[in-house]
Coordinates of C-alpha atoms and ligand atoms in Angstrom, one line a residue:
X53 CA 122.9 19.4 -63.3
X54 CA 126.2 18.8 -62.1
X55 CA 127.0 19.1 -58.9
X56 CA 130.8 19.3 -57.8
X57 CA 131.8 19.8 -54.2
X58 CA 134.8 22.2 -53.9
X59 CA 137.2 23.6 -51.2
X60 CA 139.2 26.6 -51.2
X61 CA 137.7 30.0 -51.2
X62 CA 134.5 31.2 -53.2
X63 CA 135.4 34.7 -53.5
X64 CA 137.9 33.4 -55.7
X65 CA 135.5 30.7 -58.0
X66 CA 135.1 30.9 -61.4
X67 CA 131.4 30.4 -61.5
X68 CA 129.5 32.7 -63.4
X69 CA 127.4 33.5 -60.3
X70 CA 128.9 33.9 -56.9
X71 CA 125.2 32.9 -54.1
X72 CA 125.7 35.0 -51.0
X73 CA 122.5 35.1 -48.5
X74 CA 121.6 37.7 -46.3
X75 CA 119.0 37.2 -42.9
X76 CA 116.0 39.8 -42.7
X77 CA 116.2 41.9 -40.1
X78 CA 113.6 42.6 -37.0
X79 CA 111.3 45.8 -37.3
X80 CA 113.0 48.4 -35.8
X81 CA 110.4 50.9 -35.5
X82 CA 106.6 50.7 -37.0
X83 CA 107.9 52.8 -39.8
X84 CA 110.9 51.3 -40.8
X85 CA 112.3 48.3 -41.7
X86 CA 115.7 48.2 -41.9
X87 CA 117.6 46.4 -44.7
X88 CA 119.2 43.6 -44.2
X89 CA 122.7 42.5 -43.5
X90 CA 125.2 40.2 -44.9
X91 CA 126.7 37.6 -42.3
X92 CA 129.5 35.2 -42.5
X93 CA 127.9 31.9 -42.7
X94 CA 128.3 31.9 -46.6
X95 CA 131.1 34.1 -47.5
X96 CA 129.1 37.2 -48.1
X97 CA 130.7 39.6 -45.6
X98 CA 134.6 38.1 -47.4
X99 CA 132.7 38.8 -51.2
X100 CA 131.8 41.9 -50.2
X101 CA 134.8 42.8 -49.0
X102 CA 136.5 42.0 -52.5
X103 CA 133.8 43.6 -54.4
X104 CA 134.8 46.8 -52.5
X105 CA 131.3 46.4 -50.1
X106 CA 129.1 46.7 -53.5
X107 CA 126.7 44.4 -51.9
X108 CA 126.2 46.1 -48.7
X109 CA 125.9 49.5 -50.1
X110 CA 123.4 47.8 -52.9
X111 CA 121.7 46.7 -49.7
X112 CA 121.5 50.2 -48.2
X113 CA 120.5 52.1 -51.4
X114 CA 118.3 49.7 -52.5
X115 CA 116.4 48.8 -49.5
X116 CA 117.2 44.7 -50.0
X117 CA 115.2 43.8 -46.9
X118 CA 116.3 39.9 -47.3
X119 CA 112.5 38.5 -47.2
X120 CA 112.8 34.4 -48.0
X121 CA 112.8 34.2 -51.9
X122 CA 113.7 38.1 -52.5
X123 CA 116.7 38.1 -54.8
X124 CA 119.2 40.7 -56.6
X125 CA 121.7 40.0 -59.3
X126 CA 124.2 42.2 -59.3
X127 CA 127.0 42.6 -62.2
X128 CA 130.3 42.6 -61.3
X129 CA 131.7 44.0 -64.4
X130 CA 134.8 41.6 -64.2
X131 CA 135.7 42.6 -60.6
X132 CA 135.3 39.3 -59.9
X133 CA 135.7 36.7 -61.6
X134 CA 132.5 35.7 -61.5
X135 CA 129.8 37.6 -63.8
X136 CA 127.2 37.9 -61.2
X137 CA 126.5 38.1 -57.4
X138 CA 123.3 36.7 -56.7
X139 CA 122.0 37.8 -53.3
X140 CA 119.1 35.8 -51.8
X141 CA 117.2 36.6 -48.9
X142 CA 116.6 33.7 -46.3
X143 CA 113.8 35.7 -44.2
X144 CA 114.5 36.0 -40.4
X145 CA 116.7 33.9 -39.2
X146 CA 115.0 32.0 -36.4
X147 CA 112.0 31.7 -38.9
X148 CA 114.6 29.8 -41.1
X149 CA 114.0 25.9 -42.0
X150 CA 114.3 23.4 -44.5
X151 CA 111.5 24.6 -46.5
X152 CA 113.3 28.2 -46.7
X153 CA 116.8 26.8 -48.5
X154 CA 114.8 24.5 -50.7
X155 CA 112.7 27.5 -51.6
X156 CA 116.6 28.8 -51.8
X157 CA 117.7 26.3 -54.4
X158 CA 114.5 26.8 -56.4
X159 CA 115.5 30.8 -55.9
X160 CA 118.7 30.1 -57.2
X161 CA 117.8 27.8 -60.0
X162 CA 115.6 30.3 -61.3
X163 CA 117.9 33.2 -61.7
X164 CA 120.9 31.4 -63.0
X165 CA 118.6 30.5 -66.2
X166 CA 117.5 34.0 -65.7
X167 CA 120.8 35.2 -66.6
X168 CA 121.7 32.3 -69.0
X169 CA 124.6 31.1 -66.1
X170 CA 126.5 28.4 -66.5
X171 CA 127.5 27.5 -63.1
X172 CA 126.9 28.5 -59.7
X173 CA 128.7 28.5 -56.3
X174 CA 127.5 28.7 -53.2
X175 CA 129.3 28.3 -49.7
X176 CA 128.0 25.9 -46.6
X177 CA 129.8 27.1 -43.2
X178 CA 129.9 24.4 -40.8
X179 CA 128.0 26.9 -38.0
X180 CA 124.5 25.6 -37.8
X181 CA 121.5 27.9 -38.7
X182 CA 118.9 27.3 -36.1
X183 CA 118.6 23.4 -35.8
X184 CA 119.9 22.0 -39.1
X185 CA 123.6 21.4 -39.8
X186 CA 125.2 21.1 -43.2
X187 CA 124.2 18.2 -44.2
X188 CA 120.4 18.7 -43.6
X189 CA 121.2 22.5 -45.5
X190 CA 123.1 20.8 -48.5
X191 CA 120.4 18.1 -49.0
X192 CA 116.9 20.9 -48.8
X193 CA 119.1 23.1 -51.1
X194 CA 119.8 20.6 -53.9
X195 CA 116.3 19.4 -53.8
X196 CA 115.2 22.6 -54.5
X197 CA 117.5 23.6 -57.1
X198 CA 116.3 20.3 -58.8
X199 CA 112.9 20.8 -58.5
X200 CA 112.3 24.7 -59.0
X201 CA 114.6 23.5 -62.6
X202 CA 111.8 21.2 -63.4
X203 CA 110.1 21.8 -66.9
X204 CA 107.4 19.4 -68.8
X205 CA 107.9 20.4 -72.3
X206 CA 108.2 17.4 -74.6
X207 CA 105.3 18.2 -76.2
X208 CA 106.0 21.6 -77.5
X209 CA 108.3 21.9 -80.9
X210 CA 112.2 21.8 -79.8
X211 CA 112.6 25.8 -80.8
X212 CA 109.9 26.5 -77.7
X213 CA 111.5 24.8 -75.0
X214 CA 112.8 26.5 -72.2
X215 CA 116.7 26.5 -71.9
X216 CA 118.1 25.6 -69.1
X217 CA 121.5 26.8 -69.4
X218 CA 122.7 26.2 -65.3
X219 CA 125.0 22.9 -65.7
X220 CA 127.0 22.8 -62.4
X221 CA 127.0 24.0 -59.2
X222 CA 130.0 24.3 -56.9
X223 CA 129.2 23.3 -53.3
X224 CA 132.2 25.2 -50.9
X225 CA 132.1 23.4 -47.2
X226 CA 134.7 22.9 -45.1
X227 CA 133.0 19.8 -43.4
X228 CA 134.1 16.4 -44.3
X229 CA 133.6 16.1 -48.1
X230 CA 132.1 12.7 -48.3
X231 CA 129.0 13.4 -46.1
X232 CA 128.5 16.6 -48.1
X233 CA 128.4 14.2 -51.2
X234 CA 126.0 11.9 -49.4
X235 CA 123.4 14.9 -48.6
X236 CA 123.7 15.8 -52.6
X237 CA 122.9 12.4 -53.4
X238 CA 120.1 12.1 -51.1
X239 CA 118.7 15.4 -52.4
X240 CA 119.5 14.7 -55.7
X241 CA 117.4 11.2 -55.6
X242 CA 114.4 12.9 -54.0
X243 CA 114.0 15.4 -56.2
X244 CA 114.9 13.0 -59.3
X245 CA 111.8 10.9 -57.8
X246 CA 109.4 14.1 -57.5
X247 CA 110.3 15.2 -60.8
X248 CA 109.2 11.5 -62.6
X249 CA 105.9 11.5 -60.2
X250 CA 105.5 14.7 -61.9
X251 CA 106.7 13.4 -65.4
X252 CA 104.1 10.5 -64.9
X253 CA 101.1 13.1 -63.8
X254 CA 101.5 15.7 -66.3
X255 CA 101.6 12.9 -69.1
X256 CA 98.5 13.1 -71.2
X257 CA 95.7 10.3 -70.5
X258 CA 96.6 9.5 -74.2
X259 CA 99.8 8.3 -73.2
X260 CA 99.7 6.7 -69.8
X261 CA 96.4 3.9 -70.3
X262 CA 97.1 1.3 -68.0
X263 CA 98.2 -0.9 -70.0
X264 CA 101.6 1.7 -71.1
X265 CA 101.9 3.0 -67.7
X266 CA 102.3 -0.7 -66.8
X267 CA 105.0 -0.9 -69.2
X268 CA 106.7 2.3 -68.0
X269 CA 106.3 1.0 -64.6
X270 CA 107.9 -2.3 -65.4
X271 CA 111.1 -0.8 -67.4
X272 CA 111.6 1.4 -63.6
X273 CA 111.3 -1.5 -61.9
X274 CA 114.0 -3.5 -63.8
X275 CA 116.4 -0.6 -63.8
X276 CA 115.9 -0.3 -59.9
X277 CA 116.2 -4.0 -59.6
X278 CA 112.7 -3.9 -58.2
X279 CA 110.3 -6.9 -57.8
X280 CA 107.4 -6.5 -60.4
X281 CA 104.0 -8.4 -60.9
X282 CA 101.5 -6.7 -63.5
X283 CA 98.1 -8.8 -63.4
X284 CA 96.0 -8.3 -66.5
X285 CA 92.1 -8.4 -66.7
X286 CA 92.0 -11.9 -66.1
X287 CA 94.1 -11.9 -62.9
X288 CA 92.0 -9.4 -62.0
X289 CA 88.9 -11.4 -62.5
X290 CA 90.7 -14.9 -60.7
X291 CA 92.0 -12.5 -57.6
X292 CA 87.9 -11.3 -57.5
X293 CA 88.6 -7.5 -56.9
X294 CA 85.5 -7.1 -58.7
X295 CA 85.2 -3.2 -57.0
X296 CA 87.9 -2.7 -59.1
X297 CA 86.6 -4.2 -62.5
X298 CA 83.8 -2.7 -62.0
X299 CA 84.8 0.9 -62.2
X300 CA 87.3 -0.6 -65.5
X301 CA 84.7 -2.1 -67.3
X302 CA 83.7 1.5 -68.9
X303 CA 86.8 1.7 -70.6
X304 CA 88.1 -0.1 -73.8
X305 CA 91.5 0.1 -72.4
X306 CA 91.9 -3.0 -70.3
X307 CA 92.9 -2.5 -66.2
X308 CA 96.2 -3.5 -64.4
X309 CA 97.1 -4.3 -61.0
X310 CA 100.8 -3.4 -60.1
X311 CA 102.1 -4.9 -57.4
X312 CA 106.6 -3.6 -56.5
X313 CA 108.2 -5.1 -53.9
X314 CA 111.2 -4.0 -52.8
X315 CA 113.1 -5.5 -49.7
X316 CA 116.8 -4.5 -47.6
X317 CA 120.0 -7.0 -48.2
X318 CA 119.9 -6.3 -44.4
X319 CA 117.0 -7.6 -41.8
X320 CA 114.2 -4.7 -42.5
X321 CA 112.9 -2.4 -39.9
X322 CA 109.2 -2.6 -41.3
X323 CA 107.2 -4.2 -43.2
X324 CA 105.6 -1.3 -45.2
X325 CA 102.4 -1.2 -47.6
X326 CA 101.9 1.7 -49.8
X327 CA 98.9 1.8 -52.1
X328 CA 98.0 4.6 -55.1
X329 CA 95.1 5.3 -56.3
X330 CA 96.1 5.0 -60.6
X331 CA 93.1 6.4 -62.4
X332 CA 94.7 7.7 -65.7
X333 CA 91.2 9.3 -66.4
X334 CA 88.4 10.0 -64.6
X335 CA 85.5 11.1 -66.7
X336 CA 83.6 10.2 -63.7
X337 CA 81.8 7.6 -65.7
X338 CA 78.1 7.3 -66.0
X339 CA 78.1 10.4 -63.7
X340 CA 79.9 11.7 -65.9
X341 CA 82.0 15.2 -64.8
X342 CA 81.4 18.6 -65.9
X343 CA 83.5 19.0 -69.1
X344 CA 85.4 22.4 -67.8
X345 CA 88.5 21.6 -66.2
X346 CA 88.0 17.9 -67.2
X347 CA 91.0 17.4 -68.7
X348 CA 92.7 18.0 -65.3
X349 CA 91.6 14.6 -64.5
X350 CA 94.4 12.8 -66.5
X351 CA 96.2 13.6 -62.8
X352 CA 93.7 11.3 -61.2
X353 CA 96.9 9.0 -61.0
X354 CA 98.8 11.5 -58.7
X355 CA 98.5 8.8 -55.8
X356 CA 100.0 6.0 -58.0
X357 CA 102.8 8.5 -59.8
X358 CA 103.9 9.2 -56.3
X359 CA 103.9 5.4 -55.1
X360 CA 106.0 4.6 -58.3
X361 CA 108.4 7.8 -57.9
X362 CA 108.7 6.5 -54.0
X363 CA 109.5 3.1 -55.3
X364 CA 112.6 4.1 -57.1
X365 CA 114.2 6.4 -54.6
X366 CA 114.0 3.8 -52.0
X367 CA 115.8 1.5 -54.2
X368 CA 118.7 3.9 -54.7
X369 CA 118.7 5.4 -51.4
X370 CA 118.8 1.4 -50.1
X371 CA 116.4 2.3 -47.0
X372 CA 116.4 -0.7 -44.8
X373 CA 112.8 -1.1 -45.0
X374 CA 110.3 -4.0 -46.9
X375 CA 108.3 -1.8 -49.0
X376 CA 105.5 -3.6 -51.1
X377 CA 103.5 -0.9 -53.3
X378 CA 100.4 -1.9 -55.1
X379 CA 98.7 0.3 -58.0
X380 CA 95.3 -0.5 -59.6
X381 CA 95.8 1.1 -62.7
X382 CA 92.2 1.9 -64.7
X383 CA 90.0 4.5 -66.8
X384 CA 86.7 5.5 -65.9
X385 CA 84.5 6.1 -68.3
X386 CA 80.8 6.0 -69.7
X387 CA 80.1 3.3 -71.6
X388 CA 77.5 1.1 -72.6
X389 CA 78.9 -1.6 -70.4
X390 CA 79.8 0.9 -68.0
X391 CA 78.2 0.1 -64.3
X392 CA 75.3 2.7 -63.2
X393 CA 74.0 4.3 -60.2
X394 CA 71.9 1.8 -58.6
X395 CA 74.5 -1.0 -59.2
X396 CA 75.3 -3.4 -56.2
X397 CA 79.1 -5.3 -56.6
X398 CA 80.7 -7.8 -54.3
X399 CA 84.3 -6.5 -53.3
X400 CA 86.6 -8.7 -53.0
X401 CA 86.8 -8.7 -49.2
X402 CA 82.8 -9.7 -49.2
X403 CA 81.0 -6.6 -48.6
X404 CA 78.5 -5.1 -50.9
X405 CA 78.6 -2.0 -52.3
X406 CA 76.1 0.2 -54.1
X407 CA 77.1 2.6 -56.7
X408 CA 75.6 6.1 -55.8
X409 CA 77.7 8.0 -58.3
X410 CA 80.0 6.1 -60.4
X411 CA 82.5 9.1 -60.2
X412 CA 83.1 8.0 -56.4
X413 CA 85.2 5.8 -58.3
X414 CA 88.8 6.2 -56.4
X415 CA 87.7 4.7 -53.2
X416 CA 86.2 1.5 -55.4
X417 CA 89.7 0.3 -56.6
X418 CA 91.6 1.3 -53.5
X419 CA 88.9 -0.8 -51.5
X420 CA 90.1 -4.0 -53.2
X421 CA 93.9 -3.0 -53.6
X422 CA 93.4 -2.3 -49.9
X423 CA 92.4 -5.6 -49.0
X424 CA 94.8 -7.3 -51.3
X425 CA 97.7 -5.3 -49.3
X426 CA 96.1 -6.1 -45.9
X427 CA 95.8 -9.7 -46.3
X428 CA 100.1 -9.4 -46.8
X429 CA 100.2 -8.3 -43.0
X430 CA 102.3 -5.1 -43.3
X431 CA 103.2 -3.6 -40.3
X432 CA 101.7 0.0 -41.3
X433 CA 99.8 0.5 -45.0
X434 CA 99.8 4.5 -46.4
X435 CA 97.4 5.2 -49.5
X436 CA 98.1 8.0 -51.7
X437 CA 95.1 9.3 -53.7
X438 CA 93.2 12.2 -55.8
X439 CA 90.4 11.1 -54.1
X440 CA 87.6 13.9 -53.1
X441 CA 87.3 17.5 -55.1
X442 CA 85.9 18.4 -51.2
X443 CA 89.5 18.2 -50.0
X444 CA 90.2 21.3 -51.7
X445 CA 87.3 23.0 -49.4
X446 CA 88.9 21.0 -46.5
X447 CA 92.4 22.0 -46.4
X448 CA 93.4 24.5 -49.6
X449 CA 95.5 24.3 -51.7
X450 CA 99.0 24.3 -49.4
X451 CA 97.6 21.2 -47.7
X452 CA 97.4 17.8 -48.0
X453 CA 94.7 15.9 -45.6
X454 CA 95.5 13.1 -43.7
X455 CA 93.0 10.6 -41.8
X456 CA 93.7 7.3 -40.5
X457 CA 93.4 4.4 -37.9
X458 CA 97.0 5.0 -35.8
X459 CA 97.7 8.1 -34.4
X460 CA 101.5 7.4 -34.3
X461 CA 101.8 6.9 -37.7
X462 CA 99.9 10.5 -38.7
X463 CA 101.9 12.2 -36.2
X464 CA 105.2 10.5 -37.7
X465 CA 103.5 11.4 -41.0
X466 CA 102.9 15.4 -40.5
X467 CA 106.5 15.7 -38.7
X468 CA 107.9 14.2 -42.3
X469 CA 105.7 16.8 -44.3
X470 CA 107.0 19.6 -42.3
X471 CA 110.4 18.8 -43.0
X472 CA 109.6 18.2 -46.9
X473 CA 107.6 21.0 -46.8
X474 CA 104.3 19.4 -47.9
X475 CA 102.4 20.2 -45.0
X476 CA 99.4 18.0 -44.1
X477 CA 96.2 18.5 -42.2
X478 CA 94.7 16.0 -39.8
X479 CA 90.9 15.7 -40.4
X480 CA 88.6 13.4 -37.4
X481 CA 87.8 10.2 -38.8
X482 CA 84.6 11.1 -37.8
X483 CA 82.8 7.3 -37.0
X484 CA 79.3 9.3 -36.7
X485 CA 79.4 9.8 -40.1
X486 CA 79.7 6.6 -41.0
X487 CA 76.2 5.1 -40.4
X488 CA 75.2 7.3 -43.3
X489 CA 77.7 5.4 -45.6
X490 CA 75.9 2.0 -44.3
X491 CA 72.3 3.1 -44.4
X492 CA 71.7 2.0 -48.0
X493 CA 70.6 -1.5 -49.4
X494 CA 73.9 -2.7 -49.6
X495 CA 76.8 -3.3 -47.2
X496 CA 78.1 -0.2 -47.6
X497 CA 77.3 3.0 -50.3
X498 CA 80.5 4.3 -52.2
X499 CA 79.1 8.2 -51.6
X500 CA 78.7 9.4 -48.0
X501 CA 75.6 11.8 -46.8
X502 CA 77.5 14.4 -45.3
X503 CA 79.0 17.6 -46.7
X504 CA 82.9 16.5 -45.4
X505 CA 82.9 14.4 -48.6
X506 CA 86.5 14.1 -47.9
X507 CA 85.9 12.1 -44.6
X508 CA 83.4 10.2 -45.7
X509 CA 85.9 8.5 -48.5
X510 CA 88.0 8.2 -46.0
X511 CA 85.3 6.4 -43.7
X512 CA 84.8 4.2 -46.7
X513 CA 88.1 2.8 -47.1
X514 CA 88.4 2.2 -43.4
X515 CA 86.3 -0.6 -43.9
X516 CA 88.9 -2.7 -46.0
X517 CA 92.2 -2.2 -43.5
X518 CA 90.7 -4.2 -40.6
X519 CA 93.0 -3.8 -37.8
X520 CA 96.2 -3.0 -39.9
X521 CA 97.9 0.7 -38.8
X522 CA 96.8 2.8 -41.6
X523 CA 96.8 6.4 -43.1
X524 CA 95.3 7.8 -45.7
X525 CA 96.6 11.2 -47.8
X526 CA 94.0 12.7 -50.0
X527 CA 96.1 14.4 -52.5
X528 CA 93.1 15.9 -54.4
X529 CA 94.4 19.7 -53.3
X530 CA 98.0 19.5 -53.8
X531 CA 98.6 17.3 -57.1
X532 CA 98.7 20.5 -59.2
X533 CA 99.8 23.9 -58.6
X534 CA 98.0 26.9 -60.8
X535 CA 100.5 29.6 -60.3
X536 CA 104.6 29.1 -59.5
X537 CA 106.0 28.6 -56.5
X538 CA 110.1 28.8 -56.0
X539 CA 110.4 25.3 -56.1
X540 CA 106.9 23.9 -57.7
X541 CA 106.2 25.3 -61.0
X542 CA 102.8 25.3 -62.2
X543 CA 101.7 22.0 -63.2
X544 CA 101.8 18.7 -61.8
X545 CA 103.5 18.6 -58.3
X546 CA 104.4 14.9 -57.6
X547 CA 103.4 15.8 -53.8
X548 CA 103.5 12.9 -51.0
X549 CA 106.8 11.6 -52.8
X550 CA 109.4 13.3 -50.4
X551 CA 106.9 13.4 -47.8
X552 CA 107.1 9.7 -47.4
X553 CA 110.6 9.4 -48.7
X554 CA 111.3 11.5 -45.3
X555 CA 108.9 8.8 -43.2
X556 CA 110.5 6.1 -44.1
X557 CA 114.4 6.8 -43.8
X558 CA 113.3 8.0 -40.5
X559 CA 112.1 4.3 -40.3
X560 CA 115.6 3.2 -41.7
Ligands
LIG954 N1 89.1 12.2 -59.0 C1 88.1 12.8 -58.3 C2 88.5 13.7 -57.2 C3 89.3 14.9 -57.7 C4 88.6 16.1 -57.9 C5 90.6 14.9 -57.8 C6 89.3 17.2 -58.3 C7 91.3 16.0 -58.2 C8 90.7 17.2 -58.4 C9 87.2 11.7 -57.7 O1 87.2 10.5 -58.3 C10 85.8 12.2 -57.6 O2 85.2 12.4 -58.6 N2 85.3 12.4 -56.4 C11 84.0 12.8 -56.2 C12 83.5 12.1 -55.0 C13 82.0 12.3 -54.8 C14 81.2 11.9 -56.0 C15 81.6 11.5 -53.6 C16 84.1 14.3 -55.9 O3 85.1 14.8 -55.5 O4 83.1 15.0 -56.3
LIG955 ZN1 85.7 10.4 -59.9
LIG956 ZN1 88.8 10.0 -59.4

């Protein structure tokens, strides 16, 4: 998808589909709403105008109340020169925020291929809606064209695929041209990043075993000009993170340990860690999972697909921030040399663990990767990871939980998922809880006692950041969506990549 910023007027485009937006209006009466009205902050009242106020009567006799996402394509029947009018409904306006014009763009995206359109336009007027000015409206809207155009059909025969037909989009804006290209890029790289965290997720276990999703990881990495170090089973064993080969040792496929760096040409405003949990399966091992809905857990790598699609945006986007990201990449599996229940293992930073359920397997290899990243002495280390099926419970399916050590960095944290609209959920780490993960023979036992199974895993990797600011996103609810959203389509999500993306060039 091309996009093509333009001046001039977009009543007079050639696009085959003309975007004009409409605000909801208030309830008038209980009875009644009324429908809604076209305004002149994107050229709708001047299209109207031309199309002999077809909109506005379609409005009236078709009760177009303007709800964010509702849409109509109307047919101009070469009264314009465009084929359609696409009229998209923004909700009320003081309700209106980023999240509503990237649901816009996915709106947008949607019909276009709908009616097999080659080309959009759609007009930016430099009055601001609410808070956000262009720039902020160009970037949201571009994301969600991008990502509501997502498909993941490269295993289905060519005939099948979905045909995207919408090539280029015609941004109208009378503010300065080269900032209006700047938000389009920005959008353009987020949603480029989401889209390969998703690519990465939806990618059958098959196909990503750690040793090719090293290699995948590694060709990124030299495109981006990003530092890479991949350390092989016997790295592994030399750097002890013995948590780690532990939960590997199940598998015939052999584990790696990615470790990115990227760093600013200028001096960098942080020093960040980022860590993803990279399970590319999770049979759960030895405890081995229910087999409905197993196959799911090929997306037990959503932490690390998001830490890789992070990775390469900050590289284009050149944030002035050191960001070092570090992925242990394994199976678990049953196996005869698989570790049991009843196991006790060493982690790397000393302290014992015993195995309650070998399918508490996520917080094992972020325990040593944790470590690993803390003994670099970030300023702030973020981990990323499918780790408890109780987050679901927790938080539902909209939300993704957050717990950590630094209450700053959550806050900063859920003020950048509101404006990527990935909300997140604080949950207490609750330090009561925690004697039940450290009653056991062992140092500590990889399954907590309580029924917030989702705090207790965070509990558990609290032990291995010391005194380094950290937060922890449990991604378990999020990583797929069952049903489409206007910018998500059902599948794989590649959630916490523009969350973070947003953190951190607020850091920049
Ligand atoms: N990978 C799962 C968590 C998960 C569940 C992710 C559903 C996505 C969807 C994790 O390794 C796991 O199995 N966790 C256990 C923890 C428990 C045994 C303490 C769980 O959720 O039951
Ligand atoms: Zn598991
Ligand atoms: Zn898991």
């Amino acid at each position: 998808m091309k996009f093509i910023v333009s001046k001039g007027k977009i009543e007079s485009s050639k696009a085959d589909i003309l975007v004009v937006s409409c605000f909801e209006k208030e309830k008038k009466d209980e009875e009644r709403l009324s429908p809604a009205t076209l305004g002149p902050e994107d050229g709708g009242t001047v299209v109207d105008k031309k199309f002999n106020n077809g909109i506005s009567k379609m409005i009236v006799s078709e009760e177009f109340l303007g709800a964010s996402g509702d849409y109509k394509l109307i047919f101009t029947g070469g009264r314009l020169n465009s084929r359609y009018i696409l009229l998209v409904g923004l909700g009320k306006k003081r309700d209106v925020n980023l999240d509503t014009l990237r649901r816009i763009g996915g709106v947008v995206a949607k019909a276009a291929n709908e009616v097999k359109a080659r080309s959009v336009a759609m007009v930016f007027q430099k009055t601001a809606i609410g808070d956000f000015k262009v720039p902020d409206r160009v970037q949201s809207v571009v994301e969600g064209m991008l990502l509501g155009a997502y498909t993941f059909e490269i295993y289905k025969d060519k005939l099948d695929r979905s045909k995207l037909t919408l090539k280029e989009v015609y941004i109208f804006s009378s503010v300065n041209p080269a900032q209006v290209e700047r938000s389009i890029n920005i959008g353009k790289v987020i949603a480029e990043a989401t889209n390969l965290a998703r690519d990465l997720e939806n990618t059958p276990g098959i196909d990503k075993t750690p040793e090719i999703l090293a290699k995948k990881v590694k060709d990124i990495a030299a495109h981006c000009k990003l530092k890479c170090e991949i350390m092989g089973l016997d790295k592994i064993k030399s750097e002890k993170m013995n948590l780690f080969l532990a939960v590997a040792k199940g598998s015939a496929e052999a584990p790696r340990f990615i470790h990115l760096s990227y760093g600013p040409s200028k001096k960098a405003r942080a020093k960040m860690a980022l860590v993803g949990k990279g399970i590319t399966f999770d049979a759960g091992g030895i405890s081995l999972k229910p087999t409905r809905g197993m196959e799911q857990m090929k997306e037990d790598m959503g932490g690390a697909a998001a830490v890789i699609g992070i990775m390469k945006a900050i590289s284009e986007l050149k944030l002035n921030v050191a960001v070092d990201a570090y992925i242990p990449a394994c199976e678990n599996m049953p196996d005869g040399r698989a570790i049991k229940p009843g196991d006790i293992i060493k982690s790397r930073e000393g302290k014992t663990v015993e195995i309650i359920t070998t399918d508490a397997e996520g917080r094992m290899i972020l325990a040593d990767a944790l470590s690993y990243a803390v003994e670099r002495k970030p300023d702030y280390i973020i981990d990323l990871a499918t780790l408890t099926g109780h987050c679901v419970y927790a938080v539902g399916e909209r939300y993704v939980a957050i717990l950590g050590n630094d209450q700053k960095l959550i806050d900063r944290l859920i003020n950048s998922g509101r404006r990527a609209g990935e909300p997140l959920w604080q949950l207490p780490l609750e330090q009561e809880y925690k004697k039940k993960i450290k009653k056991g023979i062992a140092d500590l036992r990889n399954e907590g006692a309580t029924k917030a199974g989702t705090i207790d895993g965070a509990l558990f990797l609290e032990e291995f950041v010391g005194k380094t600011k950290w937060a922890h996103l449990d991604i378990a609810s999020t990583v797929r969506s069952d049903e489409d959203q206007p910018y998500i389509p059902k599948g794989c999500t590649g959630v916490g990549v523009r969350t973070l993306l947003y953190f951190l060039m607020g850091l920049s």
